[in-house]
Amino acid sequence: MAKKQDRVIQSRIGALSVPPERVLHFPRGLIGFEQEREFTLVQIREDSPFVILQSMNDPRLGLMVADPYSFIQDYDVVVGEAERKILRIDNIRQVLVLVTVTIPPGRPQDTTLNLTGPVVINREDRVGLQVPQVDAKYPTHYRPGEPLEPAGKAQGQGGDAASGQDTQD
C-alpha cells in the first residue's frame, strides 16, 4: 500500500506542508463554513496557547483558536450523545477543546474568547465538531482574566461535561 504523502496547502501565513496524520475531518464543517470539512492546526509559537484552525482547501479560512483552559479553569463543555457518536469519543482523554478567539486590529488588550461554540476534537481519530453550548454563563465575548458572570446553569440533555477532568474511562 502506498504511503500517503504530505499535502502542501496555502494559508494566510504562507505555504504549509501537512502530513496526513495532521488533517482533521469535520463532518458538519464549522458554523458559517459548513462546506469546509478538512482542517489542520497550525502552531503560531511554541509557547503560545493560540493556534490557527486552518482550512485545507481555502487559504483565506484560518480561525484563531485557543485552549480555553489556559484562561479559565472551570469551563465545562457539554457534549451530547449524538455529538459523542460523531466524534467517536469513549473517554475525555481523547478530547481536545478549543474556542475561537477575536483580537481586534491594534487592540490586543480587547481579545475575547467565544465560549458558546467550542470546537471539540477527537485527537486519536482526528474528527472535529463545533458543539454549541446552552449554558448562559458562557458568553460569546469572554475577556480573559475577567470573572464569569454567575448565572443559572442550563445543562444540555444526555451529555457529559468535558472539563478537563476525567468523568468516564
Short mmCIF file of N, CA and C in Angstrom, two decimals:
data_model
loop_
_atom_site.label_atom_id
_atom_site.label_comp_id
_atom_site.label_asym_id
_atom_site.label_seq_id
_atom_site.Cartn_x
_atom_site.Cartn_y
_atom_site.Cartn_z
N MET A 1 0.84 -1.18 0.00
CA MET A 1 0.00 0.00 0.00
C MET A 1 0.89 1.24 0.00
N ALA A 2 0.54 2.18 -0.85
CA ALA A 2 1.33 3.40 -0.95
C ALA A 2 1.10 4.28 0.27
N LYS A 3 2.17 4.86 0.72
CA LYS A 3 2.09 5.77 1.86
C LYS A 3 1.52 7.10 1.39
N LYS A 4 0.56 7.62 2.19
CA LYS A 4 0.00 8.92 1.84
C LYS A 4 1.07 9.98 2.04
N GLN A 5 1.05 10.94 1.15
CA GLN A 5 2.05 11.99 1.19
C GLN A 5 1.50 13.25 1.84
N ASP A 6 2.43 14.07 2.27
CA ASP A 6 2.06 15.37 2.80
C ASP A 6 1.34 16.17 1.73
N ARG A 7 0.41 17.01 2.19
CA ARG A 7 -0.28 17.92 1.27
C ARG A 7 0.27 19.32 1.50
N VAL A 8 0.57 20.00 0.43
CA VAL A 8 1.02 21.39 0.54
C VAL A 8 -0.21 22.27 0.34
N ILE A 9 -0.48 23.09 1.34
CA ILE A 9 -1.63 23.99 1.27
C ILE A 9 -1.14 25.43 1.41
N GLN A 10 -1.98 26.32 0.97
CA GLN A 10 -1.71 27.75 1.15
C GLN A 10 -2.50 28.23 2.35
N SER A 11 -1.92 29.17 3.08
CA SER A 11 -2.60 29.76 4.22
C SER A 11 -2.25 31.24 4.25
N ARG A 12 -2.84 31.94 5.21
CA ARG A 12 -2.54 33.37 5.31
C ARG A 12 -1.11 33.61 5.78
N ILE A 13 -0.48 32.58 6.33
CA ILE A 13 0.91 32.74 6.77
C ILE A 13 1.88 32.08 5.81
N GLY A 14 1.38 31.65 4.64
CA GLY A 14 2.26 31.07 3.63
C GLY A 14 1.94 29.61 3.35
N ALA A 15 2.79 28.98 2.55
CA ALA A 15 2.61 27.58 2.19
C ALA A 15 2.97 26.69 3.38
N LEU A 16 2.16 25.64 3.57
CA LEU A 16 2.39 24.70 4.66
C LEU A 16 2.38 23.28 4.11
N SER A 17 3.26 22.45 4.61
CA SER A 17 3.26 21.03 4.27
C SER A 17 2.59 20.30 5.43
N VAL A 18 1.48 19.63 5.12
CA VAL A 18 0.67 19.00 6.16
C VAL A 18 0.69 17.49 5.97
N PRO A 19 1.26 16.76 6.92
CA PRO A 19 1.23 15.30 6.83
C PRO A 19 -0.19 14.78 7.04
N PRO A 20 -0.53 13.62 6.46
CA PRO A 20 -1.90 13.09 6.56
C PRO A 20 -2.40 12.98 8.00
N GLU A 21 -1.51 12.65 8.93
CA GLU A 21 -1.93 12.47 10.33
C GLU A 21 -2.24 13.79 11.03
N ARG A 22 -2.06 14.90 10.34
CA ARG A 22 -2.38 16.22 10.92
C ARG A 22 -3.68 16.80 10.35
N VAL A 23 -4.32 16.06 9.45
CA VAL A 23 -5.57 16.54 8.86
C VAL A 23 -6.73 16.14 9.77
N LEU A 24 -7.57 17.12 10.09
CA LEU A 24 -8.74 16.91 10.94
C LEU A 24 -9.99 16.95 10.06
N HIS A 25 -10.90 16.01 10.29
CA HIS A 25 -12.12 15.93 9.50
C HIS A 25 -13.30 16.44 10.33
N PHE A 26 -14.02 17.39 9.77
CA PHE A 26 -15.20 17.96 10.41
C PHE A 26 -16.41 17.57 9.56
N PRO A 27 -17.12 16.51 9.94
CA PRO A 27 -18.22 16.03 9.10
C PRO A 27 -19.33 17.06 8.89
N ARG A 28 -19.49 18.01 9.78
CA ARG A 28 -20.51 19.05 9.62
C ARG A 28 -19.90 20.41 9.28
N GLY A 29 -18.60 20.48 9.05
CA GLY A 29 -17.95 21.76 8.85
C GLY A 29 -17.96 22.54 10.14
N LEU A 30 -17.84 23.84 10.04
CA LEU A 30 -17.93 24.73 11.19
C LEU A 30 -19.11 25.66 10.97
N ILE A 31 -19.66 26.20 12.02
CA ILE A 31 -20.78 27.11 11.88
C ILE A 31 -20.36 28.29 10.99
N GLY A 32 -21.12 28.48 9.92
CA GLY A 32 -20.81 29.53 8.95
C GLY A 32 -19.89 29.07 7.84
N PHE A 33 -19.29 27.91 8.01
CA PHE A 33 -18.37 27.36 7.00
C PHE A 33 -18.66 25.87 6.83
N GLU A 34 -19.93 25.54 6.64
CA GLU A 34 -20.35 24.14 6.61
C GLU A 34 -19.74 23.37 5.45
N GLN A 35 -19.35 24.05 4.37
CA GLN A 35 -18.78 23.37 3.22
C GLN A 35 -17.34 22.94 3.44
N GLU A 36 -16.67 23.53 4.41
CA GLU A 36 -15.27 23.19 4.69
C GLU A 36 -15.22 22.01 5.67
N ARG A 37 -14.63 20.93 5.25
CA ARG A 37 -14.65 19.71 6.07
C ARG A 37 -13.26 19.25 6.54
N GLU A 38 -12.22 19.82 5.98
CA GLU A 38 -10.88 19.41 6.38
C GLU A 38 -10.09 20.62 6.89
N PHE A 39 -9.49 20.43 8.05
CA PHE A 39 -8.70 21.49 8.68
C PHE A 39 -7.43 20.90 9.24
N THR A 40 -6.53 21.76 9.61
CA THR A 40 -5.35 21.36 10.36
C THR A 40 -5.07 22.45 11.40
N LEU A 41 -4.36 22.09 12.43
CA LEU A 41 -3.97 23.06 13.45
C LEU A 41 -2.55 23.52 13.18
N VAL A 42 -2.37 24.83 13.16
CA VAL A 42 -1.06 25.42 12.89
C VAL A 42 -0.61 26.15 14.14
N GLN A 43 0.49 25.68 14.71
CA GLN A 43 1.07 26.32 15.90
C GLN A 43 1.72 27.63 15.49
N ILE A 44 1.35 28.70 16.15
CA ILE A 44 1.90 30.01 15.82
C ILE A 44 3.27 30.19 16.46
N ARG A 45 3.31 29.95 17.76
CA ARG A 45 4.56 29.99 18.51
C ARG A 45 4.55 28.84 19.49
N GLU A 46 5.71 28.34 19.81
CA GLU A 46 5.84 27.19 20.70
C GLU A 46 5.18 27.44 22.06
N ASP A 47 5.32 28.63 22.60
CA ASP A 47 4.84 28.92 23.95
C ASP A 47 3.49 29.62 23.98
N SER A 48 2.78 29.62 22.87
CA SER A 48 1.51 30.35 22.80
C SER A 48 0.32 29.40 22.94
N PRO A 49 -0.73 29.81 23.67
CA PRO A 49 -1.94 28.99 23.72
C PRO A 49 -2.78 29.14 22.45
N PHE A 50 -2.39 30.05 21.56
CA PHE A 50 -3.15 30.29 20.34
C PHE A 50 -2.61 29.45 19.18
N VAL A 51 -3.53 28.89 18.41
CA VAL A 51 -3.19 28.17 17.19
C VAL A 51 -4.20 28.60 16.12
N ILE A 52 -3.88 28.27 14.89
CA ILE A 52 -4.79 28.58 13.79
C ILE A 52 -5.44 27.27 13.34
N LEU A 53 -6.76 27.29 13.27
CA LEU A 53 -7.52 26.17 12.69
C LEU A 53 -7.67 26.52 11.22
N GLN A 54 -6.77 25.95 10.41
CA GLN A 54 -6.64 26.32 9.01
C GLN A 54 -7.37 25.34 8.11
N SER A 55 -8.21 25.87 7.23
CA SER A 55 -8.87 25.05 6.21
C SER A 55 -7.80 24.45 5.30
N MET A 56 -8.00 23.20 4.91
CA MET A 56 -7.07 22.56 3.98
C MET A 56 -7.33 23.00 2.54
N ASN A 57 -8.51 23.58 2.28
CA ASN A 57 -8.88 23.91 0.90
C ASN A 57 -9.00 25.39 0.63
N ASP A 58 -9.22 26.20 1.64
CA ASP A 58 -9.40 27.62 1.44
C ASP A 58 -8.33 28.38 2.22
N PRO A 59 -7.33 28.92 1.53
CA PRO A 59 -6.23 29.60 2.25
C PRO A 59 -6.68 30.81 3.05
N ARG A 60 -7.85 31.36 2.70
CA ARG A 60 -8.36 32.54 3.42
C ARG A 60 -9.02 32.18 4.74
N LEU A 61 -9.37 30.89 4.90
CA LEU A 61 -10.10 30.47 6.09
C LEU A 61 -9.14 29.87 7.12
N GLY A 62 -8.73 30.70 8.04
CA GLY A 62 -7.90 30.28 9.16
C GLY A 62 -8.42 30.98 10.40
N LEU A 63 -8.97 30.22 11.31
CA LEU A 63 -9.55 30.79 12.53
C LEU A 63 -8.57 30.71 13.68
N MET A 64 -8.40 31.81 14.36
CA MET A 64 -7.58 31.80 15.57
C MET A 64 -8.38 31.09 16.66
N VAL A 65 -7.77 30.08 17.25
CA VAL A 65 -8.42 29.33 18.33
C VAL A 65 -7.42 29.20 19.48
N ALA A 66 -7.96 28.84 20.64
CA ALA A 66 -7.09 28.71 21.82
C ALA A 66 -7.63 27.63 22.74
N ASP A 67 -6.73 27.12 23.56
CA ASP A 67 -7.10 26.21 24.63
C ASP A 67 -7.78 27.05 25.71
N PRO A 68 -9.08 26.88 25.93
CA PRO A 68 -9.76 27.73 26.92
C PRO A 68 -9.25 27.51 28.33
N TYR A 69 -8.70 26.33 28.62
CA TYR A 69 -8.24 26.03 29.97
C TYR A 69 -6.96 26.79 30.32
N SER A 70 -6.36 27.44 29.34
CA SER A 70 -5.23 28.32 29.63
C SER A 70 -5.72 29.61 30.27
N PHE A 71 -7.02 29.89 30.14
CA PHE A 71 -7.57 31.16 30.62
C PHE A 71 -8.65 30.98 31.69
N ILE A 72 -9.32 29.85 31.68
CA ILE A 72 -10.43 29.63 32.60
C ILE A 72 -10.44 28.14 32.98
N GLN A 73 -10.39 27.89 34.28
CA GLN A 73 -10.26 26.51 34.74
C GLN A 73 -11.57 25.75 34.78
N ASP A 74 -12.67 26.44 35.07
CA ASP A 74 -13.94 25.73 35.26
C ASP A 74 -14.87 25.86 34.06
N TYR A 75 -14.35 25.61 32.91
CA TYR A 75 -15.13 25.64 31.67
C TYR A 75 -15.60 24.22 31.38
N ASP A 76 -16.89 24.01 31.51
CA ASP A 76 -17.47 22.69 31.29
C ASP A 76 -18.20 22.66 29.95
N VAL A 77 -17.71 21.87 29.04
CA VAL A 77 -18.32 21.72 27.74
C VAL A 77 -19.24 20.50 27.78
N VAL A 78 -20.49 20.70 27.44
CA VAL A 78 -21.44 19.60 27.40
C VAL A 78 -21.46 19.04 25.98
N VAL A 79 -21.18 17.74 25.88
CA VAL A 79 -21.19 17.06 24.60
C VAL A 79 -22.30 16.01 24.66
N GLY A 80 -23.34 16.19 23.85
CA GLY A 80 -24.47 15.28 23.83
C GLY A 80 -24.10 13.93 23.23
N GLU A 81 -25.01 13.00 23.40
CA GLU A 81 -24.76 11.63 22.91
C GLU A 81 -24.58 11.61 21.39
N ALA A 82 -25.39 12.38 20.66
CA ALA A 82 -25.26 12.40 19.20
C ALA A 82 -23.88 12.92 18.78
N GLU A 83 -23.42 13.96 19.44
CA GLU A 83 -22.10 14.50 19.12
C GLU A 83 -20.99 13.52 19.51
N ARG A 84 -21.19 12.83 20.62
CA ARG A 84 -20.19 11.84 21.05
C ARG A 84 -20.04 10.73 20.01
N LYS A 85 -21.15 10.36 19.40
CA LYS A 85 -21.10 9.31 18.37
C LYS A 85 -20.37 9.82 17.14
N ILE A 86 -20.67 11.04 16.72
CA ILE A 86 -19.99 11.61 15.56
C ILE A 86 -18.50 11.73 15.83
N LEU A 87 -18.16 12.17 17.03
CA LEU A 87 -16.75 12.36 17.40
C LEU A 87 -16.05 11.04 17.73
N ARG A 88 -16.83 10.00 17.93
CA ARG A 88 -16.29 8.67 18.29
C ARG A 88 -15.44 8.75 19.56
N ILE A 89 -15.98 9.45 20.56
CA ILE A 89 -15.23 9.57 21.81
C ILE A 89 -15.77 8.60 22.85
N ASP A 90 -14.84 7.91 23.48
CA ASP A 90 -15.18 6.98 24.55
C ASP A 90 -14.85 7.56 25.91
N ASN A 91 -13.83 8.39 25.97
CA ASN A 91 -13.46 8.99 27.24
C ASN A 91 -12.85 10.38 26.99
N ILE A 92 -12.79 11.12 28.06
CA ILE A 92 -12.38 12.52 27.99
C ILE A 92 -10.91 12.69 27.57
N ARG A 93 -10.11 11.66 27.73
CA ARG A 93 -8.69 11.77 27.38
C ARG A 93 -8.47 11.91 25.88
N GLN A 94 -9.46 11.56 25.08
CA GLN A 94 -9.35 11.65 23.63
C GLN A 94 -9.61 13.07 23.12
N VAL A 95 -10.13 13.93 23.98
CA VAL A 95 -10.70 15.19 23.53
C VAL A 95 -9.75 16.37 23.68
N LEU A 96 -9.75 17.19 22.65
CA LEU A 96 -9.11 18.49 22.68
C LEU A 96 -10.22 19.53 22.50
N VAL A 97 -10.30 20.49 23.40
CA VAL A 97 -11.31 21.54 23.32
C VAL A 97 -10.61 22.85 22.97
N LEU A 98 -11.15 23.53 21.96
CA LEU A 98 -10.64 24.83 21.54
C LEU A 98 -11.80 25.81 21.42
N VAL A 99 -11.52 27.08 21.60
CA VAL A 99 -12.53 28.11 21.39
C VAL A 99 -11.97 29.14 20.42
N THR A 100 -12.88 29.79 19.69
CA THR A 100 -12.43 30.80 18.73
C THR A 100 -12.04 32.07 19.49
N VAL A 101 -11.11 32.79 18.90
CA VAL A 101 -10.53 33.98 19.52
C VAL A 101 -10.74 35.16 18.58
N THR A 102 -11.09 36.30 19.16
CA THR A 102 -11.18 37.55 18.40
C THR A 102 -10.17 38.53 18.97
N ILE A 103 -9.27 38.98 18.13
CA ILE A 103 -8.29 40.01 18.52
C ILE A 103 -8.53 41.21 17.60
N PRO A 104 -9.15 42.28 18.13
CA PRO A 104 -9.39 43.45 17.27
C PRO A 104 -8.07 44.04 16.77
N PRO A 105 -8.03 44.47 15.51
CA PRO A 105 -6.79 45.03 14.96
C PRO A 105 -6.28 46.20 15.82
N GLY A 106 -5.03 46.10 16.24
CA GLY A 106 -4.40 47.16 17.02
C GLY A 106 -4.83 47.22 18.47
N ARG A 107 -5.68 46.31 18.91
CA ARG A 107 -6.16 46.33 20.30
C ARG A 107 -6.09 44.93 20.94
N PRO A 108 -4.89 44.37 21.06
CA PRO A 108 -4.80 43.03 21.64
C PRO A 108 -5.34 42.94 23.06
N GLN A 109 -5.38 44.07 23.77
CA GLN A 109 -5.92 44.07 25.13
C GLN A 109 -7.43 43.79 25.15
N ASP A 110 -8.08 43.88 24.00
CA ASP A 110 -9.52 43.62 23.90
C ASP A 110 -9.82 42.23 23.34
N THR A 111 -8.84 41.34 23.41
CA THR A 111 -9.03 39.97 22.94
C THR A 111 -10.18 39.30 23.69
N THR A 112 -11.01 38.58 22.93
CA THR A 112 -12.10 37.84 23.56
C THR A 112 -12.11 36.40 23.05
N LEU A 113 -12.68 35.53 23.88
CA LEU A 113 -12.86 34.12 23.54
C LEU A 113 -14.36 33.85 23.42
N ASN A 114 -14.74 33.08 22.43
CA ASN A 114 -16.14 32.69 22.28
C ASN A 114 -16.33 31.36 23.01
N LEU A 115 -16.97 31.43 24.17
CA LEU A 115 -17.17 30.21 24.98
C LEU A 115 -18.46 29.49 24.64
N THR A 116 -19.27 30.04 23.73
CA THR A 116 -20.55 29.40 23.41
C THR A 116 -20.46 28.38 22.29
N GLY A 117 -19.38 28.41 21.53
CA GLY A 117 -19.28 27.48 20.39
C GLY A 117 -17.96 26.77 20.33
N PRO A 118 -17.61 26.01 21.36
CA PRO A 118 -16.29 25.36 21.34
C PRO A 118 -16.16 24.34 20.21
N VAL A 119 -14.94 24.15 19.80
CA VAL A 119 -14.60 23.12 18.82
C VAL A 119 -14.03 21.95 19.62
N VAL A 120 -14.66 20.79 19.47
CA VAL A 120 -14.22 19.60 20.18
C VAL A 120 -13.61 18.65 19.15
N ILE A 121 -12.41 18.17 19.45
CA ILE A 121 -11.68 17.32 18.51
C ILE A 121 -11.28 16.02 19.19
N ASN A 122 -11.60 14.91 18.54
CA ASN A 122 -11.09 13.61 18.98
C ASN A 122 -9.69 13.52 18.41
N ARG A 123 -8.70 13.64 19.28
CA ARG A 123 -7.31 13.67 18.83
C ARG A 123 -6.87 12.36 18.21
N GLU A 124 -7.41 11.25 18.69
CA GLU A 124 -6.99 9.94 18.16
C GLU A 124 -7.55 9.69 16.76
N ASP A 125 -8.84 9.97 16.57
CA ASP A 125 -9.47 9.71 15.27
C ASP A 125 -9.44 10.92 14.35
N ARG A 126 -8.99 12.07 14.88
CA ARG A 126 -8.86 13.31 14.10
C ARG A 126 -10.22 13.75 13.51
N VAL A 127 -11.24 13.67 14.34
CA VAL A 127 -12.59 14.11 13.96
C VAL A 127 -12.94 15.29 14.84
N GLY A 128 -13.48 16.35 14.21
CA GLY A 128 -13.84 17.54 14.95
C GLY A 128 -15.28 17.94 14.74
N LEU A 129 -15.79 18.70 15.69
CA LEU A 129 -17.17 19.15 15.64
C LEU A 129 -17.28 20.41 16.48
N GLN A 130 -18.02 21.38 15.96
CA GLN A 130 -18.32 22.55 16.78
C GLN A 130 -19.58 22.22 17.57
N VAL A 131 -19.52 22.38 18.88
CA VAL A 131 -20.60 21.95 19.77
C VAL A 131 -21.14 23.18 20.51
N PRO A 132 -22.20 23.82 19.98
CA PRO A 132 -22.77 24.99 20.66
C PRO A 132 -23.23 24.64 22.07
N GLN A 133 -23.01 25.57 23.00
CA GLN A 133 -23.36 25.37 24.40
C GLN A 133 -24.60 26.20 24.74
N VAL A 134 -25.39 25.70 25.67
CA VAL A 134 -26.61 26.41 26.05
C VAL A 134 -26.48 27.06 27.43
N ASP A 135 -25.38 26.83 28.11
CA ASP A 135 -25.19 27.41 29.45
C ASP A 135 -25.01 28.92 29.34
N ALA A 136 -25.93 29.66 29.95
CA ALA A 136 -25.93 31.12 29.84
C ALA A 136 -24.73 31.77 30.51
N LYS A 137 -24.00 31.03 31.33
CA LYS A 137 -22.85 31.65 31.98
C LYS A 137 -21.66 31.81 31.05
N TYR A 138 -21.71 31.18 29.88
CA TYR A 138 -20.60 31.27 28.95
C TYR A 138 -20.93 32.28 27.84
N PRO A 139 -20.23 33.42 27.82
CA PRO A 139 -20.51 34.46 26.83
C PRO A 139 -19.84 34.19 25.48
N THR A 140 -20.30 34.90 24.48
CA THR A 140 -19.66 34.82 23.16
C THR A 140 -18.39 35.66 23.11
N HIS A 141 -18.28 36.63 24.05
CA HIS A 141 -17.10 37.50 24.09
C HIS A 141 -16.56 37.56 25.51
N TYR A 142 -15.88 36.51 25.91
CA TYR A 142 -15.26 36.46 27.24
C TYR A 142 -13.87 37.06 27.16
N ARG A 143 -13.62 38.03 28.03
CA ARG A 143 -12.29 38.65 28.09
C ARG A 143 -11.46 37.89 29.11
N PRO A 144 -10.35 37.28 28.67
CA PRO A 144 -9.51 36.53 29.60
C PRO A 144 -9.12 37.38 30.81
N GLY A 145 -9.20 36.76 31.97
CA GLY A 145 -8.86 37.44 33.21
C GLY A 145 -10.06 37.98 33.95
N GLU A 146 -11.15 38.16 33.26
CA GLU A 146 -12.36 38.65 33.93
C GLU A 146 -13.15 37.45 34.47
N PRO A 147 -13.84 37.66 35.59
CA PRO A 147 -14.64 36.55 36.12
C PRO A 147 -15.86 36.29 35.24
N LEU A 148 -16.28 35.05 35.22
CA LEU A 148 -17.53 34.73 34.52
C LEU A 148 -18.68 35.22 35.37
N GLU A 149 -19.68 35.78 34.73
CA GLU A 149 -20.85 36.25 35.45
C GLU A 149 -21.64 35.04 35.94
N PRO A 150 -21.97 35.02 37.25
CA PRO A 150 -22.79 33.91 37.72
C PRO A 150 -24.18 34.01 37.10
N ALA A 151 -24.65 32.90 36.63
CA ALA A 151 -25.98 32.84 36.02
C ALA A 151 -26.52 31.45 36.20
N GLY A 152 -27.80 31.28 35.97
CA GLY A 152 -28.40 29.96 36.06
C GLY A 152 -27.76 29.04 35.04
N LYS A 153 -27.58 27.84 35.41
CA LYS A 153 -26.93 26.89 34.53
C LYS A 153 -28.00 26.07 33.82
N ALA A 154 -27.99 26.12 32.51
CA ALA A 154 -28.94 25.37 31.71
C ALA A 154 -28.21 24.22 31.04
N GLN A 155 -28.17 23.08 31.69
CA GLN A 155 -27.45 21.92 31.17
C GLN A 155 -28.14 21.33 29.96
N GLY A 156 -27.35 20.86 29.00
CA GLY A 156 -27.89 20.11 27.88
C GLY A 156 -28.32 18.74 28.37
N GLN A 157 -29.05 18.05 27.57
CA GLN A 157 -29.55 16.75 27.99
C GLN A 157 -28.68 15.65 27.45
N GLY A 158 -28.46 14.66 28.30
CA GLY A 158 -27.78 13.45 27.88
C GLY A 158 -26.30 13.61 27.64
N GLY A 159 -25.68 14.66 28.09
CA GLY A 159 -24.27 14.86 27.81
C GLY A 159 -23.41 14.75 29.04
N ASP A 160 -22.14 14.69 28.79
CA ASP A 160 -21.16 14.69 29.85
C ASP A 160 -20.33 15.94 29.73
N ALA A 161 -19.86 16.42 30.83
CA ALA A 161 -19.01 17.60 30.81
C ALA A 161 -17.61 17.21 30.37
N ALA A 162 -17.03 18.01 29.51
CA ALA A 162 -15.64 17.81 29.09
C ALA A 162 -14.84 18.94 29.70
N SER A 163 -14.61 18.85 30.98
CA SER A 163 -14.00 19.96 31.69
C SER A 163 -12.52 19.79 31.89
N GLY A 164 -11.95 18.81 31.27
CA GLY A 164 -10.55 18.56 31.50
C GLY A 164 -10.34 17.61 32.66
N GLN A 165 -11.41 17.21 33.31
CA GLN A 165 -11.34 16.24 34.38
C GLN A 165 -11.96 14.95 33.90
N ASP A 166 -11.45 13.86 34.36
CA ASP A 166 -11.98 12.57 33.94
C ASP A 166 -13.37 12.36 34.52
N THR A 167 -14.32 12.08 33.64
CA THR A 167 -15.66 11.78 34.09
C THR A 167 -16.04 10.36 33.73
N GLN A 168 -15.27 9.77 32.83
CA GLN A 168 -15.59 8.43 32.39
C GLN A 168 -14.33 7.81 31.82
N ASP A 169 -14.10 6.59 32.09
CA ASP A 169 -12.97 5.87 31.49
C ASP A 169 -13.46 4.79 30.58
#
